[in-house]
Short mmCIF file of C-alpha atoms and ligand atoms in Angstrom, two decimals:
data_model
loop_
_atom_site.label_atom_id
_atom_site.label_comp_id
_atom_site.label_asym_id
_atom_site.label_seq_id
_atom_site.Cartn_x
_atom_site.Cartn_y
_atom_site.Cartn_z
CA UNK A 30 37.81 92.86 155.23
CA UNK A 31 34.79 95.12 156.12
CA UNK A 32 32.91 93.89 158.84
CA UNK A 33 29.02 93.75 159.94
CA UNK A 34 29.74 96.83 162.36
CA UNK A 35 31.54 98.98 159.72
CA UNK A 36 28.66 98.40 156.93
CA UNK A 37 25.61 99.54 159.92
CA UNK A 38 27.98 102.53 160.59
CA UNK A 39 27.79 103.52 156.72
CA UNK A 40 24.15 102.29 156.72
CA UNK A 41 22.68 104.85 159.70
CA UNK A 42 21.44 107.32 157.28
CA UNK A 43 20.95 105.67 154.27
CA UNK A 44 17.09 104.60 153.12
CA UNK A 45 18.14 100.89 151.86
CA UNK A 46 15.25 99.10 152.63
CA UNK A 47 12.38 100.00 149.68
CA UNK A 48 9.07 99.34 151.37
CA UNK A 49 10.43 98.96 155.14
CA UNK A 50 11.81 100.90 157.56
CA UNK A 51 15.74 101.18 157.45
CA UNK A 52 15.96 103.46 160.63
CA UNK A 53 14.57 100.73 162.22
CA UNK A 54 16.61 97.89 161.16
CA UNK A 55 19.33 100.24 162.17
CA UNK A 56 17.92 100.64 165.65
CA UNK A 57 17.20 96.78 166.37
CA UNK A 58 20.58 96.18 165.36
CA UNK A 59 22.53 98.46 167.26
CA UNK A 60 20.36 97.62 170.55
CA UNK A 61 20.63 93.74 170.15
CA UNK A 62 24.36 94.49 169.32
CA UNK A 63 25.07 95.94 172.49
CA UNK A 64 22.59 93.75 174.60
CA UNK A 65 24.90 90.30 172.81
CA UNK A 66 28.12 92.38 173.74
CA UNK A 67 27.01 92.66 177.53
CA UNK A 68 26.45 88.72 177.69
CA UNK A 69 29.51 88.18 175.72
CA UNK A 70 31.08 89.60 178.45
CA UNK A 71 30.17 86.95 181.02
CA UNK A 72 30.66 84.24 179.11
CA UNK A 73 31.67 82.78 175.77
CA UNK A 74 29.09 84.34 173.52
CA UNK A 75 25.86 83.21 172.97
CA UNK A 76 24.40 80.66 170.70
CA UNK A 77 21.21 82.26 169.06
CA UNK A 78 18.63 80.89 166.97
CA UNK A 79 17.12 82.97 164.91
CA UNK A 80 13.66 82.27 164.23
CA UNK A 81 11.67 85.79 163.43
CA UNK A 82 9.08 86.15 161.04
CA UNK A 83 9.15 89.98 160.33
CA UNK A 84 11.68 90.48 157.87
CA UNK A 85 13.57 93.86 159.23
CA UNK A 86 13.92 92.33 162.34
CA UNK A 87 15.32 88.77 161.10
CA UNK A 88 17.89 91.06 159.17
CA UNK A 89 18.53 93.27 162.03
CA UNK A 90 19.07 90.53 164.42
CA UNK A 91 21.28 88.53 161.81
CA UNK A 92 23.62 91.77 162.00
CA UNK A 93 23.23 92.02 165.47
CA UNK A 94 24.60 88.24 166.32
CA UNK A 95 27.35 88.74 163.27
CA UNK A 96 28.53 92.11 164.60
CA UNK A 97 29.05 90.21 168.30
CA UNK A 98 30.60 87.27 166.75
CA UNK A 99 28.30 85.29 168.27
CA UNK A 100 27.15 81.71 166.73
CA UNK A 101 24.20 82.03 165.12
CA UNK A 102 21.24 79.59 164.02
CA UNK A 103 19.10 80.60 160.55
CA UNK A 104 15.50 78.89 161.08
CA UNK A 105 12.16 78.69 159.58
CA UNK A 106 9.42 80.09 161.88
CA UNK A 107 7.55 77.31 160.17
CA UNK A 108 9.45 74.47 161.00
CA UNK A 109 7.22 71.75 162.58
CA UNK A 110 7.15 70.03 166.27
CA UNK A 111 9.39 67.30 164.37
CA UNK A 112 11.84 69.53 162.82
CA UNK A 113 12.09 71.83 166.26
CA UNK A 114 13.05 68.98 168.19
CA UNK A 115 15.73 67.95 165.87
CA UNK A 116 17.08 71.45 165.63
CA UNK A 117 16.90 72.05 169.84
CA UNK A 118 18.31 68.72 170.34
CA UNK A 119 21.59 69.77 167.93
CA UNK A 120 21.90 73.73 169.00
CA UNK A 121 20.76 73.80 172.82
CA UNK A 122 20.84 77.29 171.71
CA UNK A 123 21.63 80.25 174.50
CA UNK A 124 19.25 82.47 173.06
CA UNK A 125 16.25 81.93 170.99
CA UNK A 126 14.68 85.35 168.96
CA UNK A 127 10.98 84.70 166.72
CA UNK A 128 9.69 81.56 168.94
CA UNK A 129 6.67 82.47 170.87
CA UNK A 130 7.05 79.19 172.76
CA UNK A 131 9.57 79.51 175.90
CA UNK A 132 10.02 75.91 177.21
CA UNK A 133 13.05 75.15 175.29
CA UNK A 134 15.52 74.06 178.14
CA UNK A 135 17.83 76.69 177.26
CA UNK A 136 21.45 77.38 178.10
CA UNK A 137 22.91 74.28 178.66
CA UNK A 138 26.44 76.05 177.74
CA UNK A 139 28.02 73.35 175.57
CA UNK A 140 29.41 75.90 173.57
CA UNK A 141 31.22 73.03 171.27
CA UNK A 142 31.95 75.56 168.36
CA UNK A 143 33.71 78.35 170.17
CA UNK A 144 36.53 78.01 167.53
CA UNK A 145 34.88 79.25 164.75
CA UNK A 146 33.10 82.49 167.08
CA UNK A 147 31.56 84.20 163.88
CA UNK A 148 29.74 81.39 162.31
CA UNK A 149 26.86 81.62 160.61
CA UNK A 150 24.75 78.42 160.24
CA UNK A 151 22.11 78.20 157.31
CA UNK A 152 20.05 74.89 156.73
CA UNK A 153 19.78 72.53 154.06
CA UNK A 154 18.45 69.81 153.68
CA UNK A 155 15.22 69.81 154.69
CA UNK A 156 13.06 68.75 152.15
CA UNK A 157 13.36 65.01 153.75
CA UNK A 158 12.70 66.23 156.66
CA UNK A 159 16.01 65.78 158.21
CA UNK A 160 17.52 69.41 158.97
CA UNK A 161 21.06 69.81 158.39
CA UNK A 162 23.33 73.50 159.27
CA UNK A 163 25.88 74.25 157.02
CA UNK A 164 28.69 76.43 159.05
CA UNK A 165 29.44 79.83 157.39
CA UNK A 166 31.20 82.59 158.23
CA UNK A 167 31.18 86.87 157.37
CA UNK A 168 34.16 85.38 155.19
CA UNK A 169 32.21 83.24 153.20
CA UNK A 170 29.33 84.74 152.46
CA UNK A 171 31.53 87.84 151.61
CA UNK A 172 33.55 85.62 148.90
CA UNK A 173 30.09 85.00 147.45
CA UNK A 174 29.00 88.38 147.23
CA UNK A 175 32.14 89.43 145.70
CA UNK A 176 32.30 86.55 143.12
CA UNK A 177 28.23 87.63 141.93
CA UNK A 178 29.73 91.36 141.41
CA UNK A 179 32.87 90.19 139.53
CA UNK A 180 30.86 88.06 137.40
CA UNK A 181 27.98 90.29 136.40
CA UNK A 182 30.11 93.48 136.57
CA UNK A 183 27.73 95.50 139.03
CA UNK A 184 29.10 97.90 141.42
CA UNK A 185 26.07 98.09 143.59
CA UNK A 186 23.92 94.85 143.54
CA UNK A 187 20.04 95.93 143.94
CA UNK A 188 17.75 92.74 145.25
CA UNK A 189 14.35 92.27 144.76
CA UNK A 190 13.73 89.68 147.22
CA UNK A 191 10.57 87.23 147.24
CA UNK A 192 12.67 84.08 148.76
CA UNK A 193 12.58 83.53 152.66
CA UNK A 194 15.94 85.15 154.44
CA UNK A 195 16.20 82.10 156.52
CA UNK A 196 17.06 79.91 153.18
CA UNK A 197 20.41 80.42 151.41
CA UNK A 198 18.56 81.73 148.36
CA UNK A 199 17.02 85.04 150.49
CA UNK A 200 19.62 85.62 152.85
CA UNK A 201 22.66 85.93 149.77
CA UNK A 202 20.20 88.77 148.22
CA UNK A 203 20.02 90.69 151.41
CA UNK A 204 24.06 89.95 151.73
CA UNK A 205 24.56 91.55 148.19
CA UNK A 206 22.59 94.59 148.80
CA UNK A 207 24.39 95.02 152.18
CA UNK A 208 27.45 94.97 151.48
CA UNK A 209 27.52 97.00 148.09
CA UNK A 210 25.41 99.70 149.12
CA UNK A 211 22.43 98.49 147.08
CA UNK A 212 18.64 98.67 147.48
CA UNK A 213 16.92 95.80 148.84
CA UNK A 214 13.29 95.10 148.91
CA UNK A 215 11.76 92.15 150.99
CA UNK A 216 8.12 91.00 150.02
CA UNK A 217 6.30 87.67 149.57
CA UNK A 218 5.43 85.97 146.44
CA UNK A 219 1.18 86.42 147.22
CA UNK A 220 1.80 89.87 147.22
CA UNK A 221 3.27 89.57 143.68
CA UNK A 222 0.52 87.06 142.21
CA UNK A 223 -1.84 89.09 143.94
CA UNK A 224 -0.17 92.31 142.02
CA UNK A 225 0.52 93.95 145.09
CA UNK A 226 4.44 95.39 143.53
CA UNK A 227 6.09 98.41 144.80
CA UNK A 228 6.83 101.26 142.83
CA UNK A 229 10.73 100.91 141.46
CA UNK A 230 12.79 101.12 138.39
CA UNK A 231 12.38 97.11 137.63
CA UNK A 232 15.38 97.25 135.64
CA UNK A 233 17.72 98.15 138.32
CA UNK A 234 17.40 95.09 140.28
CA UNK A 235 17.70 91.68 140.40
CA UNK A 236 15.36 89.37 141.18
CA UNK A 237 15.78 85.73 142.31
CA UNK A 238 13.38 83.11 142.08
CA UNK A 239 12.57 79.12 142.15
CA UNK A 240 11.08 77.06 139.13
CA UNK A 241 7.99 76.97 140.41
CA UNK A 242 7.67 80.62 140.86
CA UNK A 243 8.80 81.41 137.45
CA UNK A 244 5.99 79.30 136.43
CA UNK A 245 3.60 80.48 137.80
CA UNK A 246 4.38 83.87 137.11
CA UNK A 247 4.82 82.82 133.29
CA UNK A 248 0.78 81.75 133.51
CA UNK A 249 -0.64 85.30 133.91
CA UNK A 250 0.19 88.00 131.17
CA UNK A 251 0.62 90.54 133.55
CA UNK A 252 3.16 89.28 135.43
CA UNK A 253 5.03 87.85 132.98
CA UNK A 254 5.47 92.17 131.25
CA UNK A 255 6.22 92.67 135.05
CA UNK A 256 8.62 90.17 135.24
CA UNK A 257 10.49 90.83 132.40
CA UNK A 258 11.25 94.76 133.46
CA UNK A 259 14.27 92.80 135.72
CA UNK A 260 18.17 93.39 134.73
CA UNK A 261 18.55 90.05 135.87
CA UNK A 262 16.25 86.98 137.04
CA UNK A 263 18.02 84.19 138.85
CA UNK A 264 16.79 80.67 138.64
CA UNK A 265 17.53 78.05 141.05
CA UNK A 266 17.02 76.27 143.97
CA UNK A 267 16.16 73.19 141.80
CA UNK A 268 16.33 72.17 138.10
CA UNK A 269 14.61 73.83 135.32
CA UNK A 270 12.93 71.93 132.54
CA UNK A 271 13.23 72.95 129.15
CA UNK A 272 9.81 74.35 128.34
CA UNK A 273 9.85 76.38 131.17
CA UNK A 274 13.47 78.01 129.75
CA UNK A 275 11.41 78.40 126.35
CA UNK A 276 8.52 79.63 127.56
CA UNK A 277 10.75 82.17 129.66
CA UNK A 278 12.80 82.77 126.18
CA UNK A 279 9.91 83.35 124.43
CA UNK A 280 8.78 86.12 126.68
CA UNK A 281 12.42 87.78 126.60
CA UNK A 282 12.85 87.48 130.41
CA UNK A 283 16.40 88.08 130.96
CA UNK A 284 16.74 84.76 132.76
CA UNK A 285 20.15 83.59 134.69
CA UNK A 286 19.95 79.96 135.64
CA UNK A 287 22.19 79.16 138.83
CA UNK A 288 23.98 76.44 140.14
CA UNK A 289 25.09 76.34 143.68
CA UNK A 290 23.79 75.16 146.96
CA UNK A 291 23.88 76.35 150.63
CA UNK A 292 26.94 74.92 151.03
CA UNK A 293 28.45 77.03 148.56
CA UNK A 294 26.38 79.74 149.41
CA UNK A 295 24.40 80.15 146.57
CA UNK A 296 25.59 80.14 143.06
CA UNK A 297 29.04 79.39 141.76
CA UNK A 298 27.77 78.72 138.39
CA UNK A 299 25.55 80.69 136.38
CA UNK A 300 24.49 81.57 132.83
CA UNK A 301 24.25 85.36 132.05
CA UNK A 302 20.98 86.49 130.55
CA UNK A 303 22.18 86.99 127.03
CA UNK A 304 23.69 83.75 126.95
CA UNK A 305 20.58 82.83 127.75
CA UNK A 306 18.50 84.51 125.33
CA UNK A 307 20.93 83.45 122.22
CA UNK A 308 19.29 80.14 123.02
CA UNK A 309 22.17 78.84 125.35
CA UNK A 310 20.45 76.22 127.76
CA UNK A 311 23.07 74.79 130.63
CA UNK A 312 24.39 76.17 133.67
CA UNK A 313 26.86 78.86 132.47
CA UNK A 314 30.67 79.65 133.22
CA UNK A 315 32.17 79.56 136.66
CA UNK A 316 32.00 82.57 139.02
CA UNK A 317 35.16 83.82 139.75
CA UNK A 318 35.56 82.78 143.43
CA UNK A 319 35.00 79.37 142.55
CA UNK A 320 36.71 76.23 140.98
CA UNK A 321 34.67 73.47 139.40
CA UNK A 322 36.09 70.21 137.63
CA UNK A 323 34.50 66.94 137.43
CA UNK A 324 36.07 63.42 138.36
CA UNK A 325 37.19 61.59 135.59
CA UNK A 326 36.06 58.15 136.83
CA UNK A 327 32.39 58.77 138.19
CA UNK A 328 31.95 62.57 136.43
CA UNK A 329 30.47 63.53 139.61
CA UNK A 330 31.02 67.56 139.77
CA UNK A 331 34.05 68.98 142.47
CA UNK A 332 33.57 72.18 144.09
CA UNK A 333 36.58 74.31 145.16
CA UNK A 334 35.31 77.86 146.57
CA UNK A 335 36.22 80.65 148.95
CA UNK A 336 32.49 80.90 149.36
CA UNK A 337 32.73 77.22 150.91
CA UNK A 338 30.99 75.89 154.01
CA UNK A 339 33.45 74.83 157.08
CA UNK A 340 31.37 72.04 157.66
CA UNK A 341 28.16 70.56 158.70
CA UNK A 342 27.27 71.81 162.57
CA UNK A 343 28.80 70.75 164.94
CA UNK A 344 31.29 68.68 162.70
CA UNK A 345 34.15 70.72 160.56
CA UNK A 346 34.87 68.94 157.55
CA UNK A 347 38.49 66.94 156.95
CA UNK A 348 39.33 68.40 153.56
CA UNK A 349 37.39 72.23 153.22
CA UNK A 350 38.91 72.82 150.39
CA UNK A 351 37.63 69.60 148.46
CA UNK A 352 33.47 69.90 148.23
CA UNK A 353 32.22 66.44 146.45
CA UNK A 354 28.64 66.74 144.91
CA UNK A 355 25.96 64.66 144.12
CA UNK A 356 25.31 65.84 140.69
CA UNK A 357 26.89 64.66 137.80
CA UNK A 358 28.46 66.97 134.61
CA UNK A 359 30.43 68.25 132.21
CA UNK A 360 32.13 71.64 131.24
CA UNK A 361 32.55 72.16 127.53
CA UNK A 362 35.55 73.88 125.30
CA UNK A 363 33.66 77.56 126.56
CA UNK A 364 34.08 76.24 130.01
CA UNK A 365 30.24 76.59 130.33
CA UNK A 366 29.08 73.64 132.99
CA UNK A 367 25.88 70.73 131.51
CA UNK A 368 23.94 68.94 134.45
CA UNK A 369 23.32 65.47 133.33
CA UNK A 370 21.71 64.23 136.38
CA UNK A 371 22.18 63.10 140.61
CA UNK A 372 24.60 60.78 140.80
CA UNK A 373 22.22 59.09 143.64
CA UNK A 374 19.25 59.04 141.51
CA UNK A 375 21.17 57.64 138.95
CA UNK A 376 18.35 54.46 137.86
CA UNK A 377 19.96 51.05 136.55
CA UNK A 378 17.79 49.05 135.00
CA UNK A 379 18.40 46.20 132.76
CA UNK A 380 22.36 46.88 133.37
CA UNK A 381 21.03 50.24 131.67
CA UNK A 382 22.23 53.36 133.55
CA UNK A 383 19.32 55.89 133.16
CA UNK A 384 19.16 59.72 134.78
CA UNK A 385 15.38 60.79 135.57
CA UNK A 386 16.41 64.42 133.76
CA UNK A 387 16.39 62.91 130.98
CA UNK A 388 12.83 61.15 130.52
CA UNK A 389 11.73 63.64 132.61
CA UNK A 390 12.45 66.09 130.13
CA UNK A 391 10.80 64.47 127.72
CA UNK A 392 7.78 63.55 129.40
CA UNK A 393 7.09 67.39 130.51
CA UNK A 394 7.51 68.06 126.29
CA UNK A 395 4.54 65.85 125.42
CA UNK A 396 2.69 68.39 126.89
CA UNK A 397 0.32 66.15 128.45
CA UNK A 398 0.91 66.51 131.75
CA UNK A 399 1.41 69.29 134.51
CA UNK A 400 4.59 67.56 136.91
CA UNK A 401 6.36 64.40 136.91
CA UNK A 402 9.17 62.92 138.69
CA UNK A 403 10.74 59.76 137.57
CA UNK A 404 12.53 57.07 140.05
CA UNK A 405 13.35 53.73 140.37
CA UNK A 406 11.73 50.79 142.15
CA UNK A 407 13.50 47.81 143.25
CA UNK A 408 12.31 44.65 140.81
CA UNK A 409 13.29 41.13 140.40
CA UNK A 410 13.61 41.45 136.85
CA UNK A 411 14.88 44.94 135.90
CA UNK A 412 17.17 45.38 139.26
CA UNK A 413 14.89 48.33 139.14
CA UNK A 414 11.94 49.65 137.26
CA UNK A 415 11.93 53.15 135.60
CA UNK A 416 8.62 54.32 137.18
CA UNK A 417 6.70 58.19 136.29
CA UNK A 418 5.14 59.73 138.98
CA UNK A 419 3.04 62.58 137.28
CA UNK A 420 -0.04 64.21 137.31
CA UNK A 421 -1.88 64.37 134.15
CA UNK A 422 -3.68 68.06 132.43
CA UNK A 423 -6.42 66.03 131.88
CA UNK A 424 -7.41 63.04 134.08
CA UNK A 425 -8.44 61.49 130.52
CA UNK A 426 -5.39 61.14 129.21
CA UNK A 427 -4.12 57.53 129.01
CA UNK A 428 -0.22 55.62 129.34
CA UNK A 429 -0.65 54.38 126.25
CA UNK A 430 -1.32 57.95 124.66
CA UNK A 431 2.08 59.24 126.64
CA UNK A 432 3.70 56.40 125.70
CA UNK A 433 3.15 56.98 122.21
CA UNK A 434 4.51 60.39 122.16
CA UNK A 435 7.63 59.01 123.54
CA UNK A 436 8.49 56.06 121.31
CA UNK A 437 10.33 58.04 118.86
CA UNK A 438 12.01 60.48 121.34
CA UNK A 439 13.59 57.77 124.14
CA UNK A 440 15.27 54.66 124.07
CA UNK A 441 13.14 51.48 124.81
CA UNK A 442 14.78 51.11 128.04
CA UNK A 443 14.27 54.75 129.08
CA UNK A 444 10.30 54.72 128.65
CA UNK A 445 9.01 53.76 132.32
CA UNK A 446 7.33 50.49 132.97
CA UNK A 447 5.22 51.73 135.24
CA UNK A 448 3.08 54.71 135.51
CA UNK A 449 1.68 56.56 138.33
CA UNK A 450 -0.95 59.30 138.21
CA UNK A 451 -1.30 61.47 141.60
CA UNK A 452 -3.10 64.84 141.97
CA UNK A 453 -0.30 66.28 143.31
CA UNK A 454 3.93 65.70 143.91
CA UNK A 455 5.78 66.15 147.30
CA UNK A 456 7.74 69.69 146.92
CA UNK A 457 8.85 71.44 149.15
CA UNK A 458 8.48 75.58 149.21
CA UNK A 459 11.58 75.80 147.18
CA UNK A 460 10.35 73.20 144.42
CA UNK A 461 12.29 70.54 145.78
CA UNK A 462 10.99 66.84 145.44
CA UNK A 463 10.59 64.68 148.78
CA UNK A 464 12.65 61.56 147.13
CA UNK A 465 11.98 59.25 150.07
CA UNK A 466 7.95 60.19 150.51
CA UNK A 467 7.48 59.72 146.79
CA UNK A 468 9.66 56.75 146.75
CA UNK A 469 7.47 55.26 149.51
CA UNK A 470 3.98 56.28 147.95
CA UNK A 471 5.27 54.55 144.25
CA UNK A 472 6.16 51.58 145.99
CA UNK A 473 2.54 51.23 148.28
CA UNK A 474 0.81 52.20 145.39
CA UNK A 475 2.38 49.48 143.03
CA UNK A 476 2.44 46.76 145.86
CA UNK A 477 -1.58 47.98 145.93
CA UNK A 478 -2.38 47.63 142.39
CA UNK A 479 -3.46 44.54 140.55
CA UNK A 480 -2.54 45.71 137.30
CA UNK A 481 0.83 46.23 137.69
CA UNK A 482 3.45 44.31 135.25
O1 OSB B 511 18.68 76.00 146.95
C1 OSB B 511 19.90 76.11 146.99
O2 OSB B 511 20.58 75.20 147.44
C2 OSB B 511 20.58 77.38 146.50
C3 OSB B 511 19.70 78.15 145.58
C4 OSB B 511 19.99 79.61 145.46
O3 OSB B 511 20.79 80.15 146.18
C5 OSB B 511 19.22 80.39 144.48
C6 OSB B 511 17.88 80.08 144.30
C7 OSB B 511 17.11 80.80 143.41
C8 OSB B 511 17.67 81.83 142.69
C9 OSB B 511 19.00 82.17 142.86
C10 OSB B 511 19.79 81.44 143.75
C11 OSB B 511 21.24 81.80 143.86
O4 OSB B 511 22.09 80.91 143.73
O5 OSB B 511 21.54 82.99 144.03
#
């Protein structure tokens, strides 16, 4: 396998980066490299976290700390006090690149994953607040990039990349243009509402992106013609709902919904754009690199990849080969993979079993309101009561109208016995719903109201 060191070599005179500098990513790398070689030489090498904001020189010192097979961290400059503390407490990191900050209480030297010496921890996770690090390696993340080329048949993968590098979402696009020799260019989603786009051959490149993001994009007419210019637009990061796939139809963007996660680094699952615009609306077929079948007792969805974490830091797991997920599916006779729900958001009520998806789904297509989330709270009589957290287009609208626009599209027991109207929901950046605030804020707010059944 072709490592970091070989792929700078090839890179040295080659203008990569659209819109940045790639003499100087090649320049930061090379330096750091030998600066992390010195160190290595003293001791075991150096846990890093990785914490920069400018984009060239996150990717330069990500090559850097890969090249020296040294441990390294993948963090959010953003992260709060809360989240820093966690992260500090669980790396004591060696060396720590972005942070202005310098009392961390560094090098405490309890190097407790010198076995695996190139790994490469991204986090997950964090959308409760709780930070987790899956362990990758060069090995991994390789598998993943060769399993996207396979699949879509590309020999050079150009990204267009509006996700942060940090997450699993950026740092795979910057992976596939690395290692095939493909264009890459880094910029943030303001500059793109804000029509700020470089000049490039849009259909050349791939673009990935998160529900939210697609929506909003799909709002202004310009953006949308923009938008669908792309070869290939990758969804993910959280579920779709089914307008938004219409809507997207409608405008013949050449849409690619994903499945995958950061411990699978990125997708394994994914439905090719014209799939997707014959009206095909699930998660795809299985990239080659991966295996998926489901459990026949509980139907929860099992994950066999090369692309495969090791293991959440500092713990490997027992069986790597074995990845057991949350969700809940099927694959039908095309071998193309439907997402009925979580397993762990899975609402019984009544004896019922209900999935949120599903009434969410059908809430979003009254077209009365602008987000909802559906959950369950504990109740004496129900075991637990199917309650919609949403926020309404117009503060006007009443249950009872909703309600109506249901009765003939849901099951009795899968039309929500409580109602709650916010301005806003908890998501995270990536679109991701805080299932622990919201569950707390449904359950003050119903413990609050008088009016509640
Ligand atoms: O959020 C996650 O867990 C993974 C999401 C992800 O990698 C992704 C997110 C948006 C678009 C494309 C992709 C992808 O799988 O490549």
């Amino acid at each position: 396998m072709k490592q970091p060191l070989d792929y700078l070599q090839n890179f040295k005179n080659h203008a990569w980066l659209i819109g940045d500098d790639s003499q100087e990513f090649y320049q930061i790398a090379t330096e750091l490299y030998f600066q992390l070689i010195e160190l290595s030489k003293k001791a075991i090498p150096p846990k890093i976290i990785l914490a920069e904001r400018e984009p060239v020189r996150f990717l330069a010192s990500f090559i850097a700390a890969c090249a020296a097979k040294c441990p390294v961290f993948l963090c959010n400059p953003d992260w709060g006090k809360n989240e820093w503390e966690q992260v500090f407490n669980l790396v004591q990191p060696d060396i720590v690149w972005g942070l202005e900050t310098g009392d961390w209480g560094l090098g405490t030297g309890n190097n407790n994953l010198s076995a695996i010496s190139n790994s490469i921890m991204i986090p997950t996770g964090g959308s409760s607040g709780k930070i987790k690090f899956a362990i990758h390696t060069w090995e991994t993340l390789t598998a993943s990039v060769q399993g996207f080329i396979e699949y879509f048949q590309l020999n050079a993968v150009n990204s267009f990349c509006v996700l942060p590098l940090y997450h699993v979402s950026g740092l795979m696009q910057f992976m596939r243009s690395f290692i095939t020799g493909g264009k890459l260019v880094i910029t943030s989603f303001k500059e793109i509402e804000s029509q700020r786009i470089p000049n490039i051959n849009h259909s050349d490149f791939c673009i990935s992106l998160v529900p939210t993001q697609l929506q909003k994009l799909l709002q202004k007419p310009e953006l949308t013609t923009w938008l669908s210019q792309f070869e290939t637009v990758l969804l993910g990061g959280a579920p779709a709902w089914e307008e938004l796939l219409e809507k997207a139809r409608f405008h013949h963007i050449r849409l690619a919904p994903t499945y995958g996660m950061t411990e699978t680094a990125s997708q394994i699952v994914t439905l090719k754009p014209d799939d997707f615009l014959n009206g095909k609306n699930n998660s795809g077929q299985i990239l080659p690199h991966a295996q998926v079948t489901i459990d026949n007792l509980t139907g929860n969805i099992l994950i066999k990849a090369k692309s495969l974490a090791l293991g959440y830091y500092p713990q490997l797991w027992e069986n790597p080969n074995n990845f057991l997920v949350d969700d809940i599916g099927f694959l039908d006779a095309e071998g193309y993979l439907h997402i009925i729900g979580r397993s762990s958001n899975k609402i019984i009520s009544g004896g019922e079993n209900i999935y949120p998806i599903e009434v969410e789904s059908a809430i979003r297509k009254t077209n009365l309101i602008i987000d909802v989330c559906v959950i369950g709270i504990p109740d004496k009589h129900w075991g637990q009561a199917l309650t919609a957290i949403y926020i309404p287009k117009n503060p006007n609208t009443s249950i009872l109208e909703i309600e109506t626009h249901l009765k003939d599209k849901l099951s009795k027991f899968k039309i929500p016995k409580h109602w709650i109207s916010l301005p806003n929901l908890p998501r995270n950046a990536q679109g991701k719903i805080n299932h622990p605030e919201l569950q707390k804020i449904a359950e003050d707010f119903l413990a609050h109201s008088s009016h509640n059944s």
